[in-house]
Coordinates of C-alpha atoms in Angstrom, one line a residue:
X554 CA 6.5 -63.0 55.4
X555 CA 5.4 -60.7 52.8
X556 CA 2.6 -59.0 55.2
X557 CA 5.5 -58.8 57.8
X558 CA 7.7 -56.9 55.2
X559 CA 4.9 -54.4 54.6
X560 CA 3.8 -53.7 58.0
X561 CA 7.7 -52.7 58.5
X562 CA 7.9 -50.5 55.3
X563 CA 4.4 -48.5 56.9
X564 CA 6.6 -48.6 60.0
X565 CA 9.5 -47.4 58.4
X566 CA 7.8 -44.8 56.8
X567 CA 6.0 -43.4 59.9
X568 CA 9.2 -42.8 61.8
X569 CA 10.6 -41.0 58.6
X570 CA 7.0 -38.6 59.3
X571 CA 8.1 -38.2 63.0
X572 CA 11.6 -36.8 62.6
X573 CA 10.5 -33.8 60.2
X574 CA 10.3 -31.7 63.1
X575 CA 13.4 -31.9 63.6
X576 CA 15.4 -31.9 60.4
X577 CA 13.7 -29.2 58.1
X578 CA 15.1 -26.4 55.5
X579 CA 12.9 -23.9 53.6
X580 CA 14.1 -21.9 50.3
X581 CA 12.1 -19.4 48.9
X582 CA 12.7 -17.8 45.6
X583 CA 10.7 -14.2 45.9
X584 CA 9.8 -11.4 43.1
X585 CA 10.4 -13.5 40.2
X586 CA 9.8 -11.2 37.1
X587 CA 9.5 -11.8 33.3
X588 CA 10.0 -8.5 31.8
X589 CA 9.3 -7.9 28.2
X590 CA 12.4 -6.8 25.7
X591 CA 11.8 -3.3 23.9
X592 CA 11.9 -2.9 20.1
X593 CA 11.5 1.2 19.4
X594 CA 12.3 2.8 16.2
X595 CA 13.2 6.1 15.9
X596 CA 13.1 8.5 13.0
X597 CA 14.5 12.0 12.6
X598 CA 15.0 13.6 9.2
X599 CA 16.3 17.1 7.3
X600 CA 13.9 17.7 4.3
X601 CA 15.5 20.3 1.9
X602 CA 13.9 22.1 -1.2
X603 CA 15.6 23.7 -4.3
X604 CA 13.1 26.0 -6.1
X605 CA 16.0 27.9 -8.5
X606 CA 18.1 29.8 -5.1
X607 CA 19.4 26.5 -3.9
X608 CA 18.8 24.0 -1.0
X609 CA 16.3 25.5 1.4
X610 CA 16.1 23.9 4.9
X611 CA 12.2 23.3 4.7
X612 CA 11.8 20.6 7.8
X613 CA 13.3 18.7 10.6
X614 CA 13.0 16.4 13.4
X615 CA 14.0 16.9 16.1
X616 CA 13.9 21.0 15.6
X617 CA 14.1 22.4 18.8
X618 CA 14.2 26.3 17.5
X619 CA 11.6 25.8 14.2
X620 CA 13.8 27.3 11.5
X621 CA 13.6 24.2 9.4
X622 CA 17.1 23.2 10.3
X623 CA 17.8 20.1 12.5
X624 CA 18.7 21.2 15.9
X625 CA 18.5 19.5 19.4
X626 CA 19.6 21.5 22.9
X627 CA 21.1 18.9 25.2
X628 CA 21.9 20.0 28.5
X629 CA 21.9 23.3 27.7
X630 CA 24.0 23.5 24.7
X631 CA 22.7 23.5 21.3
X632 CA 23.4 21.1 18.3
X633 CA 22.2 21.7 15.0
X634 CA 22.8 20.0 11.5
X635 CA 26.2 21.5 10.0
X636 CA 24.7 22.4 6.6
X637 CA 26.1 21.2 3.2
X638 CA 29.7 20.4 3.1
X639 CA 31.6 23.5 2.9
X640 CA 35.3 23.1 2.5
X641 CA 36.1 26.7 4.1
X642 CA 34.1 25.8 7.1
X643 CA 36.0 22.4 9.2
X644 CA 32.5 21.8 11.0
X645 CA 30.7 21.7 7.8
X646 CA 30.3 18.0 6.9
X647 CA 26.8 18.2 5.8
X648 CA 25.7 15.5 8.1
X649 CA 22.9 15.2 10.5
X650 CA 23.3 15.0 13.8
X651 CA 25.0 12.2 15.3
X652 CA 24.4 13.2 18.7
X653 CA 21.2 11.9 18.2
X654 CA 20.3 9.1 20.7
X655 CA 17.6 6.9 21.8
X656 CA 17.5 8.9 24.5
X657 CA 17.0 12.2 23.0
X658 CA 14.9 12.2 19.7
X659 CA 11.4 13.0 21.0
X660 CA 8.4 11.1 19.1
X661 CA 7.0 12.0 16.1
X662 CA 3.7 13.3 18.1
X663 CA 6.2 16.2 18.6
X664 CA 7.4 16.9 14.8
X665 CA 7.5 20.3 13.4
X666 CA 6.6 20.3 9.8
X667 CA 7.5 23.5 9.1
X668 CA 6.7 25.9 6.4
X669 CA 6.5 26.1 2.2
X670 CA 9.6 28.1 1.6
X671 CA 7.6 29.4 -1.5
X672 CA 4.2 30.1 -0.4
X673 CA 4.8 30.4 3.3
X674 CA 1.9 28.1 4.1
X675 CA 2.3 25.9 7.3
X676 CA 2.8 22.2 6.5
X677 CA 0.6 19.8 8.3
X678 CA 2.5 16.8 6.9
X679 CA 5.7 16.0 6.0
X680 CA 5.7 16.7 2.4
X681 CA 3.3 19.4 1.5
X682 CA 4.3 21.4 -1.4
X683 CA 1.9 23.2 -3.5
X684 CA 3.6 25.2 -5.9
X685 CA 6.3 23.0 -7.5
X686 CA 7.6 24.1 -10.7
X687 CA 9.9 22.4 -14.0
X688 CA 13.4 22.4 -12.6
X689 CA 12.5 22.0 -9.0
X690 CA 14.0 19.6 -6.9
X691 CA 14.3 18.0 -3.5
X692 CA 15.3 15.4 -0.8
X693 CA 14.9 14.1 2.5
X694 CA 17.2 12.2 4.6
X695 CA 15.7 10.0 7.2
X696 CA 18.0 9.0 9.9
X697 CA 16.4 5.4 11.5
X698 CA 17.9 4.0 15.1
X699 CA 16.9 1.0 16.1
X700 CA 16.8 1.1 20.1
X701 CA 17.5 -2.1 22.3
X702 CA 17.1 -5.0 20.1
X703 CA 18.3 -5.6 16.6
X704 CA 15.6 -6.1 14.1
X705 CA 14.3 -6.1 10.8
X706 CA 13.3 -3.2 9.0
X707 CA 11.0 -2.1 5.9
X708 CA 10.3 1.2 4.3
X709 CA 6.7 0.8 3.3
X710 CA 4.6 3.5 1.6
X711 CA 0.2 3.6 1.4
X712 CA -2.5 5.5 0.3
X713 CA -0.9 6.6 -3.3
X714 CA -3.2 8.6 -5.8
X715 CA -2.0 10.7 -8.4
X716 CA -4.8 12.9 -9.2
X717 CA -5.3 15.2 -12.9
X718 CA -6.4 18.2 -10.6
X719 CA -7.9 21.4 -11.7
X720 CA -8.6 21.0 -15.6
X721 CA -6.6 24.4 -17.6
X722 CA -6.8 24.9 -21.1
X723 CA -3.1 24.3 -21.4
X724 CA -3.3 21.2 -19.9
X725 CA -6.3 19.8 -21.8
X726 CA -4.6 20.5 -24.9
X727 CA -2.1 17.6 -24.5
X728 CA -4.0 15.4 -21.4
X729 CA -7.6 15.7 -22.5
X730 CA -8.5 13.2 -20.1
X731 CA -6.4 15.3 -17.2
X732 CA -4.8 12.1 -16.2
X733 CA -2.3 11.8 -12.6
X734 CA 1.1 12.4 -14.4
X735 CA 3.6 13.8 -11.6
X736 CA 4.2 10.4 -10.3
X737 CA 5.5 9.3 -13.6
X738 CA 7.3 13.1 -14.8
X739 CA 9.3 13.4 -11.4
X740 CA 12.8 11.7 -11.5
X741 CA 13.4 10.1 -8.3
X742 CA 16.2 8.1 -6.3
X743 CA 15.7 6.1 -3.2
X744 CA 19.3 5.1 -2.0
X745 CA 21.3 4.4 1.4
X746 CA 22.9 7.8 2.5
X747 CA 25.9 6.4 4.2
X748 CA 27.2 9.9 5.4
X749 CA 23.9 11.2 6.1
X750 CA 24.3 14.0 4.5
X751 CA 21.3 14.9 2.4
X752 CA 23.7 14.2 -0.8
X753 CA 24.3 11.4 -2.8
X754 CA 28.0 10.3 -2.8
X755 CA 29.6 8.7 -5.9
X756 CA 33.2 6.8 -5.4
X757 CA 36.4 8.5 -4.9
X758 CA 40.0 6.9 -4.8
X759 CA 40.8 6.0 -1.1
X760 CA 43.7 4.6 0.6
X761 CA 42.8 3.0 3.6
X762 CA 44.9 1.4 6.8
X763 CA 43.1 -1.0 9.0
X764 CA 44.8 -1.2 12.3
X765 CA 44.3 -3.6 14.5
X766 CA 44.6 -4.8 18.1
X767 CA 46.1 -7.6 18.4
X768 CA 46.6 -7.9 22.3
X769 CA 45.8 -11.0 24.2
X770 CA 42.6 -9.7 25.0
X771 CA 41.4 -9.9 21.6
X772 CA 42.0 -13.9 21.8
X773 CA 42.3 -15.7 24.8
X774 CA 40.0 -16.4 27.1
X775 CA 41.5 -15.9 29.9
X776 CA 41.8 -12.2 29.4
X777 CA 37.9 -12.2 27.7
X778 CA 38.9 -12.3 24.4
X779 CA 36.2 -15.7 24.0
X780 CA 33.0 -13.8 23.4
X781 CA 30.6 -16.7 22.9
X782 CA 30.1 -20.5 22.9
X783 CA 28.7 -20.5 19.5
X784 CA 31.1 -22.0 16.0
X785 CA 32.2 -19.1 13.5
X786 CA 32.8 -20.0 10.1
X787 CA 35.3 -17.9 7.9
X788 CA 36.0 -18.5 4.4
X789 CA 35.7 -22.4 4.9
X790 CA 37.2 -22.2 7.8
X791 CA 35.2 -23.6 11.2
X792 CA 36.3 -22.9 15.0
X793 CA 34.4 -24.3 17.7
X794 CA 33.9 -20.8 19.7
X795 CA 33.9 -17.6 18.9
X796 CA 36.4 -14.9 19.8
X797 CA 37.1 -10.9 19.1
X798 CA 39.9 -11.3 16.5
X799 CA 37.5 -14.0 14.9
X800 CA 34.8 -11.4 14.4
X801 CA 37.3 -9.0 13.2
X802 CA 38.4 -11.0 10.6
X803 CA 35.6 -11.6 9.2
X804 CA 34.4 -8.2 9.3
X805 CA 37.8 -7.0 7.7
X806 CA 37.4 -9.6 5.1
X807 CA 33.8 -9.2 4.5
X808 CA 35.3 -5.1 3.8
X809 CA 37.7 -6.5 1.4
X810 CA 35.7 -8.5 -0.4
X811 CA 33.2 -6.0 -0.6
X812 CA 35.6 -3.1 -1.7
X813 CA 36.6 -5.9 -4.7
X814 CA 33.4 -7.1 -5.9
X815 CA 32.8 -3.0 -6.0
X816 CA 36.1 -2.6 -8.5
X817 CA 36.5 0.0 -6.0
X818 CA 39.4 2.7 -6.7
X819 CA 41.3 1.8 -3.1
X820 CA 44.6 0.5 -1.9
X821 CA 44.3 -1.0 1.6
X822 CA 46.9 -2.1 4.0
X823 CA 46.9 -4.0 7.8
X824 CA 49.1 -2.3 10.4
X825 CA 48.7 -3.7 14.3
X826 CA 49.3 -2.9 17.8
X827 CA 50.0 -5.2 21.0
X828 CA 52.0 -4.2 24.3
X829 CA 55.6 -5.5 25.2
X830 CA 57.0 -8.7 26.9
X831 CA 59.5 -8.4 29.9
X832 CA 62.1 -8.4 27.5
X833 CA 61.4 -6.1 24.6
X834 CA 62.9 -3.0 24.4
X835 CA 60.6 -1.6 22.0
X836 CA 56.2 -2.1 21.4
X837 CA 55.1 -4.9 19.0
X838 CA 53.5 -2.8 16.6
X839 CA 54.3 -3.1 12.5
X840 CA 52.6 -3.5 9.1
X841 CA 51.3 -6.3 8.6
X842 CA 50.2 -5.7 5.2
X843 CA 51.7 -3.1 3.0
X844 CA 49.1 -0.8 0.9
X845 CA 48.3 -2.4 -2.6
X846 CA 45.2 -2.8 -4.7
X847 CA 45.8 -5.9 -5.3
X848 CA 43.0 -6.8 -2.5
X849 CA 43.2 -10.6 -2.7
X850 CA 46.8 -10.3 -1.3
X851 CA 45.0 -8.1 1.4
X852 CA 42.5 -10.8 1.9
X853 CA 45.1 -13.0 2.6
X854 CA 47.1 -11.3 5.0
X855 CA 43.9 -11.2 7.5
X856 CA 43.6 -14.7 6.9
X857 CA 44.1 -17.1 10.3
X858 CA 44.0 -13.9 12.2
X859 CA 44.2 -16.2 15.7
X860 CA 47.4 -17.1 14.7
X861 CA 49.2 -14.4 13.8
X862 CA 48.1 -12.8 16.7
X863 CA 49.5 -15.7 18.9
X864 CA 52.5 -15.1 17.0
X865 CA 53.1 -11.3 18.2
X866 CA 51.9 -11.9 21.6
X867 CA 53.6 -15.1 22.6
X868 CA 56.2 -14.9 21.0
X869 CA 60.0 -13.6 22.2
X870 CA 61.1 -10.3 22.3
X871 CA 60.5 -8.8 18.9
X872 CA 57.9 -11.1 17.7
X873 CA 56.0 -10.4 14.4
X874 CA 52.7 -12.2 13.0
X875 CA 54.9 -14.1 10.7
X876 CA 56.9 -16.2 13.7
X877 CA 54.8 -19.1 13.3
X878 CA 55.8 -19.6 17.7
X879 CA 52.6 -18.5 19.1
X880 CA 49.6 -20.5 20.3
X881 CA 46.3 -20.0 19.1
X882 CA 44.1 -22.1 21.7
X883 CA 41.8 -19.6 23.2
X884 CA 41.9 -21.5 26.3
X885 CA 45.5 -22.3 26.6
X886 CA 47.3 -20.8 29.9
X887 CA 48.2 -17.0 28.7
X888 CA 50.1 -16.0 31.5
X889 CA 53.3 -15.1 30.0
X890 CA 52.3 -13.2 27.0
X891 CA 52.8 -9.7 26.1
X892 CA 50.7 -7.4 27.9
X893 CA 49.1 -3.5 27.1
X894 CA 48.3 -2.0 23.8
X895 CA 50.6 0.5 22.1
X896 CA 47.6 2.4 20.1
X897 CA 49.5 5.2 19.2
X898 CA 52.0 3.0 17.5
X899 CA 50.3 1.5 15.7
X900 CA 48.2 4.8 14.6
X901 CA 52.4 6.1 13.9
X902 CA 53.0 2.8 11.7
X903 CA 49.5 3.4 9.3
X904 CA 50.2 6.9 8.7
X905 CA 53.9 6.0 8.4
X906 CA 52.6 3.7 5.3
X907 CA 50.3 6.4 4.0
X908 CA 53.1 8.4 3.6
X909 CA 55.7 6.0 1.8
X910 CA 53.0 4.3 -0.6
X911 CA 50.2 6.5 -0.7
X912 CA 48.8 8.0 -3.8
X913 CA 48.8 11.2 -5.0
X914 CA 45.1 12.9 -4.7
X915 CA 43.6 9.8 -3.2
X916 CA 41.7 10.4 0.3
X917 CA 43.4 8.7 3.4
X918 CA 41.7 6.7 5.8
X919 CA 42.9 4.6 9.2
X920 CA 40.3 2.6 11.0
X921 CA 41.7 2.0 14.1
X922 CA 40.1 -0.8 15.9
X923 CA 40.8 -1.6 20.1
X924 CA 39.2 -3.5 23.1
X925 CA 41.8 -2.1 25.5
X926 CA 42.9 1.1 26.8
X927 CA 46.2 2.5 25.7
X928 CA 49.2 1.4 27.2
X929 CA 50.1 3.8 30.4
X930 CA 54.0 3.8 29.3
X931 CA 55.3 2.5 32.4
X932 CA 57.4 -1.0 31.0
X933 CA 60.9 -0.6 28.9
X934 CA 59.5 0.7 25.8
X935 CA 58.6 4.2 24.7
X936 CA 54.8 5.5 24.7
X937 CA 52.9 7.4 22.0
X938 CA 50.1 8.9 23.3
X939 CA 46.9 7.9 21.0
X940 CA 45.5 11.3 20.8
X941 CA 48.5 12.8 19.7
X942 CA 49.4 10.3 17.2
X943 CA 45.6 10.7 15.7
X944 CA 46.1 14.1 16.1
X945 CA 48.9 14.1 13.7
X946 CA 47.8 12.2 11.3
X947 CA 44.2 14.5 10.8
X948 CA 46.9 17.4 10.3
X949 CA 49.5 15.8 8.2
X950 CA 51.7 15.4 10.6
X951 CA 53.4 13.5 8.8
X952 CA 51.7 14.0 5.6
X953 CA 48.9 12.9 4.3
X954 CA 46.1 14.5 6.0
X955 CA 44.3 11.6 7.1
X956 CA 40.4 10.9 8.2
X957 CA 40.5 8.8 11.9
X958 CA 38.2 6.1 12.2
X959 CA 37.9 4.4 15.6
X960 CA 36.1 1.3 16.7
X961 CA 35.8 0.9 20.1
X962 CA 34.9 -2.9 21.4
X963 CA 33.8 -4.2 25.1
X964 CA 36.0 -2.6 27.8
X965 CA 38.0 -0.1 25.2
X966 CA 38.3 3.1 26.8
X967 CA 35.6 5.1 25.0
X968 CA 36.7 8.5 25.6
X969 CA 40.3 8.4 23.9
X970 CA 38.8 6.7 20.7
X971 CA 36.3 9.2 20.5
X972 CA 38.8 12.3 21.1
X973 CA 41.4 10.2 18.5
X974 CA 38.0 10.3 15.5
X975 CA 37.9 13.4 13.2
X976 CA 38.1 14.4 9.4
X977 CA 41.3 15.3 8.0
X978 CA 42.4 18.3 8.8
X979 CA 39.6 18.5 11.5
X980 CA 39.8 18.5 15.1
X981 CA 38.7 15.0 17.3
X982 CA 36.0 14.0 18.8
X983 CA 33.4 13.7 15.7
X984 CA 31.1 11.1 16.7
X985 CA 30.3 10.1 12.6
X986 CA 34.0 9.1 12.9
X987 CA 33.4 6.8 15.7
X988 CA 31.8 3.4 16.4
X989 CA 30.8 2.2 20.0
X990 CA 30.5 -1.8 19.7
X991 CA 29.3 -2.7 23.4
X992 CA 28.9 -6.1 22.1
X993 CA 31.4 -7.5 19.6
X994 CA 29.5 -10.0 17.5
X995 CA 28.6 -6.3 15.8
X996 CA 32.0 -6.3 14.9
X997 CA 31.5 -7.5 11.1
X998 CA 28.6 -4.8 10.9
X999 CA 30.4 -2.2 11.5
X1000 CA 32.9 -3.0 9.3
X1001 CA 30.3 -3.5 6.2
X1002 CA 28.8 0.3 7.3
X1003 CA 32.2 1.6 6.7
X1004 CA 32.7 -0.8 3.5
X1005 CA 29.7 1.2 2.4
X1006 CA 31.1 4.4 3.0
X1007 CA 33.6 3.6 0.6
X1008 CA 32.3 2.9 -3.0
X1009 CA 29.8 4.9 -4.6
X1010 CA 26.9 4.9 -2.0
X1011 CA 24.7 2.3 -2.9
X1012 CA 21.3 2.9 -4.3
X1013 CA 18.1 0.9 -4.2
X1014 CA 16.0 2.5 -6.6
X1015 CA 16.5 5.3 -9.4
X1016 CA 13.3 5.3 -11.3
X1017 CA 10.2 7.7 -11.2
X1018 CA 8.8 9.0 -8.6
X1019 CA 5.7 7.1 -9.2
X1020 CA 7.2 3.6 -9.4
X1021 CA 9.6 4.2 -6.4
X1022 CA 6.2 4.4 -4.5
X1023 CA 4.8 1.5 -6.3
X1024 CA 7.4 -0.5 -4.9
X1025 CA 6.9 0.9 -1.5
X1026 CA 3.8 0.6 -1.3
X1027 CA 3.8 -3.4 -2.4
X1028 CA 3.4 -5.9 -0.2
X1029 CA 5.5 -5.1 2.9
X1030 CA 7.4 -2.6 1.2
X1031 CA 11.2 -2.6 0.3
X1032 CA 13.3 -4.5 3.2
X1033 CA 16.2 -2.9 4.0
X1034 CA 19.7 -4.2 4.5
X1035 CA 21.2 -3.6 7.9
X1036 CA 25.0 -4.2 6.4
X1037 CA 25.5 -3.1 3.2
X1038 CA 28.2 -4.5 2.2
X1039 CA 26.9 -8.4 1.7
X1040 CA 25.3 -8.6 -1.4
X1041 CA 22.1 -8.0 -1.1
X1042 CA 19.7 -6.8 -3.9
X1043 CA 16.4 -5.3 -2.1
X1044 CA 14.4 -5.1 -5.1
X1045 CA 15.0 -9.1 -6.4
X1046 CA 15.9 -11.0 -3.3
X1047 CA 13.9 -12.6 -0.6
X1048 CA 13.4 -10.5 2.8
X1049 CA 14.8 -13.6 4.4
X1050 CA 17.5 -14.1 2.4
X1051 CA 20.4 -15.1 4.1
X1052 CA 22.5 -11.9 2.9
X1053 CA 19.7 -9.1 4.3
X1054 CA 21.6 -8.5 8.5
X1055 CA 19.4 -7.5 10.5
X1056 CA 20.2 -3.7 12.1
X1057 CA 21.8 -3.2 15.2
X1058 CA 19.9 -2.7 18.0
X1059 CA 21.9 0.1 20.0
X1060 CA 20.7 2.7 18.4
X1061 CA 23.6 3.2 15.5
X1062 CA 22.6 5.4 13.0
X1063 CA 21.3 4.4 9.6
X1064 CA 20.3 7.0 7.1
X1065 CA 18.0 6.5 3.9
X1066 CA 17.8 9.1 1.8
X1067 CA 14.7 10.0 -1.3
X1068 CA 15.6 12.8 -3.7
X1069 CA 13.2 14.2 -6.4
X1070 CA 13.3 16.6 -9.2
X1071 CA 10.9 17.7 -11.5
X1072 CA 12.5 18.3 -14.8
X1073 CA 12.7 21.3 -16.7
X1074 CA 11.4 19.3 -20.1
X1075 CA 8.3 18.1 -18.6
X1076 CA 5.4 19.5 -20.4
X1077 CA 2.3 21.1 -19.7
X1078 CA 0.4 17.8 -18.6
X1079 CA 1.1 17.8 -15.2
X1080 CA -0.2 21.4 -14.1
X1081 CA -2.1 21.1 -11.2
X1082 CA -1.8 17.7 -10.7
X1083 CA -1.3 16.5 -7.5
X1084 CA 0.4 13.3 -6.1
X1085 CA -0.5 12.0 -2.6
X1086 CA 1.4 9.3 -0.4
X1087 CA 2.1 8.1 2.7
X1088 CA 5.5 7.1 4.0
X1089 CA 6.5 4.9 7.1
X1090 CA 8.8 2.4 8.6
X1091 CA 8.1 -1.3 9.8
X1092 CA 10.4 -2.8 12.0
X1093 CA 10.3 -6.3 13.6
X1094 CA 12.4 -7.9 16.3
X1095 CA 15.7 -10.3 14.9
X1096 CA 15.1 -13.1 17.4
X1097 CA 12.6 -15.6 16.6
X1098 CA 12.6 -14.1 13.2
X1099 CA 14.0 -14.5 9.9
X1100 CA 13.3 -11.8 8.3
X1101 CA 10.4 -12.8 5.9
X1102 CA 8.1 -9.9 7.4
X1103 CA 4.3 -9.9 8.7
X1104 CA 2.0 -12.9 7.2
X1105 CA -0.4 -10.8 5.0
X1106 CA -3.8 -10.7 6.3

């Protein structure tokens, strides 16, 4: 029996072989491709010199005209660096160029290195002055953008001598041995240069309106507002996905907290913005936190930010944050909430609060955040235009003169938060006012760039020249911080620390900035003594990285 049952399996299976001819499929999957990510940094720079007639432009990159002054020509039209601030001139903000992309700064191969302003000599390399006196002085801003990936980054220096030079009587007669002292005679700071403006910035009181969207959008997932599968932890508290108004409370808290450990001289308040219901006969805009210094009460009105937005957009007609009627779920059915965003309200309502509780020769600031375009006007309610109500505010319309700071996320529409972004008193559509966030979880970063923009900007080292380079030049050098507002300390933490971010990887602009003088008490032991460096820029990709740096060879 148990031959009989084999010889009909073999049977069995041979008729199976028979019928392929006539039951058959094929798939084919062609041109499959693996294609490599790109990690590119970029560097441009504006070197300036002060030998006794003030700051000479001495070199740039990109310099598309060779006059020492950072300048680019895109299509046609040229762009050059708007000089040191200069309160007469409005398009004088002494910044470097932020129309600088990773698709326009050409490579280094291509860097002019100008000329000596003193002795006229061409400069083969980027610092290469030969005549410096007591009481000279100088700095260079380096602008770094970080193209396609976000990444780790390291300002390294190499090759350092400091050499006694040519041997004069004068010298002798206090350094017989015509020792390398410039390295330790020059005064030196190495610090973030927020502004990018080739000057360091101490603090200065600010008052400062966040305003936030708080459409559905920025929640729900029907309408996208559910950004990623992965859990977000704020402040102890854990949600099992994360959403928009999830990264932007973080990143508004992370500002606040930052601000505070800073004993920063601000007052900050929270206005919003949503749409309208079918029944409301006005837009659900409104503070929800009046300006005050006291920043833990600030920190705790953008606490639970998922439910008081669920609260203004759910909600009845004239719903506020503090209803307590909305839902929260990011996946419950949103059909019947308030649609649209009201962005010039809620610009109106901030500069309505900088006017009743401003203070008195403190700078204004609103930093107006959206993932939606502007409501068109159409429902019940009346529309403010976005422009015009940023418009206003930059001229003190009403007062204060107020700078604009807009934050565009996802789908916002780019071009009216960009035309609302200016200095007070300036005109719109100054890109170092505005932030393009293409993909959200940068939210936090952002808001820890303009944190920093805030205090006092922070500096890494102040120190001599010579031991500035020392650091540099140790190890993998000094890893920078791609938010500055955790708390980071480049010189005694780890690179992998948990507090060092990685930098963006869409080309944002960061700017590190080294100054020098030589002071007017230093003595006759450093004549003709020379100091020689190299100076350069490791980056390495974010993912599969934490941060530690190259294993040394």
């Amino acid at each position: 029996m148990l031959a009989g049952l084999g010889a009909i399996g073999v049977a069995s299976a041979g008729a199976g072989l028979g019928t392929t001819a006539y039951f058959s499929d094929e798939e084919r999957f062609t041109d499959n491709t693996l294609t490599a990510g790109n990690l590119d940094l970029l560097v441009d720079w504006q070197q300036t010199y002060d030998f006794g007639d003030g700051h000479q432009f001495v070199s740039a990159h990109p310099d598309h005209d060779g006059d020492g002054e950072q300048s680019v020509e895109i299509d046609g039209e040229g762009f050059s660096y708007s000089d040191f601030p200069d309160e007469d001139d409005e398009d004088s903000n002494g910044a470097n160029l932020p129309v600088l992309t990773c698709e326009n700064i050409p490579p280094l191969s291509e860097a002019d290195f100008g000329t000596d302003p003193v002795t006229g000599e061409e400069m083969e390399t980027l610092v290469q002055l030969t005549d410096v006196k007591p009481g000279d002085s100088g700095e260079i801003t380096f602008s770094l953008h970080l193209c396609d990936n976000p990444g780790y980054i390291w300002m390294q220096a190499r090759n350092v001598t400091d050499d006694g030079g040519a041997a004069t009587e004068p010298e002798l007669l206090v350094d017989p041995d015509n020792l390398g002292d410039l390295g330790d005679a020059i005064q030196a700071r190495l610090w973030y240069d927020e502004d990018c403006d080739n000057v360091y910035d101490p603090a200065e009181p600010v008052d400062i309106m966040l305003t936030l969207d708080f459409s559905g959008s920025m929640l729900y997932n029907q309408y996208g507002g559910v950004v990623s599968s992965d859990e977000i932890q704020i402040n102890g508290t854990t949600h099992n996905e994360t959403t928009k108004i999830d990264l932007v409370e973080l990143g508004t808290r992370q500002f606040v907290d930052y601000l505070q450990s800073q004993n920063s001289d601000v007052q900050v308040g929270v206005a919003y913005f949503d749409g309208e219901g079918s029944d409301d006969t006005e837009p659900r805009t409104g503070i929800l936190q009046p300006l005050t210094s006291d920043l833990s009460v600030v920190d705790g009105a953008l606490s639970d930010l998922r439910q008081k937005l669920a609260n203004v957009v759910s909600g009845g007609a004239g719903s506020t944050p503090f209803d307590g009627d909305g839902d929260p779920d990011p996946f419950s059915n949103a059909n019947s909430i308030a649609t649209g965003t009201y962005i010039g309200e809620g610009v109106d309502d901030a500069q309505g609060e900088l006017d009743a509780n401003g203070r008195s020769g403190a700078e204004k600031r609103n930093i107006v955040l959206s993932d939606g375009e502007s409501f068109n006007g159409t429902g019940s309610t009346q529309f403010s235009s976005p422009t015009d109500a940023a418009d206003d505010a930059r001229a003190a319309s009403p007062s204060p003169a107020t700078d604009v700071y807009t934050i565009s996320v996802g789908s916002a529409n780019d071009g009216v938060l960009q035309s609302m972004a200016g200095p007070a008193g300036g005109s719109g559509g100054d890109l170092t006012f505005f932030s393009d966030v293409d993909d959200p979880l940068n939210i936090p970063t952002v808001f820890g760039n303009l944190a920093a923009q805030t205090v006092q900007e922070k500096v890494i080292m102040d120190d001599s020249l010579g031991e500035i380079l020392s650091a540099l030049a140790d190890g993998n050098g000094i890893p920078l911080d791609g938010n500055r507002a955790t708390p980071y300390d480049e010189l005694a933490d780890p690179a992998d620390d948990p507090a060092r971010d990685a930098f963006r990887g869409d080309g944002v602009m960061h700017c590190v900035a080294l100054s020098w003088e030589l002071p007017f008490d230093v003595g006759n032991e450093v004549q003709g003594d020379a100091l020689g460096f190299d100076l350069g820029f490791y980056t390495e990709q974010e993912r599969h990285n934490d941060g530690s740096g190259p294993t040394p060879a």
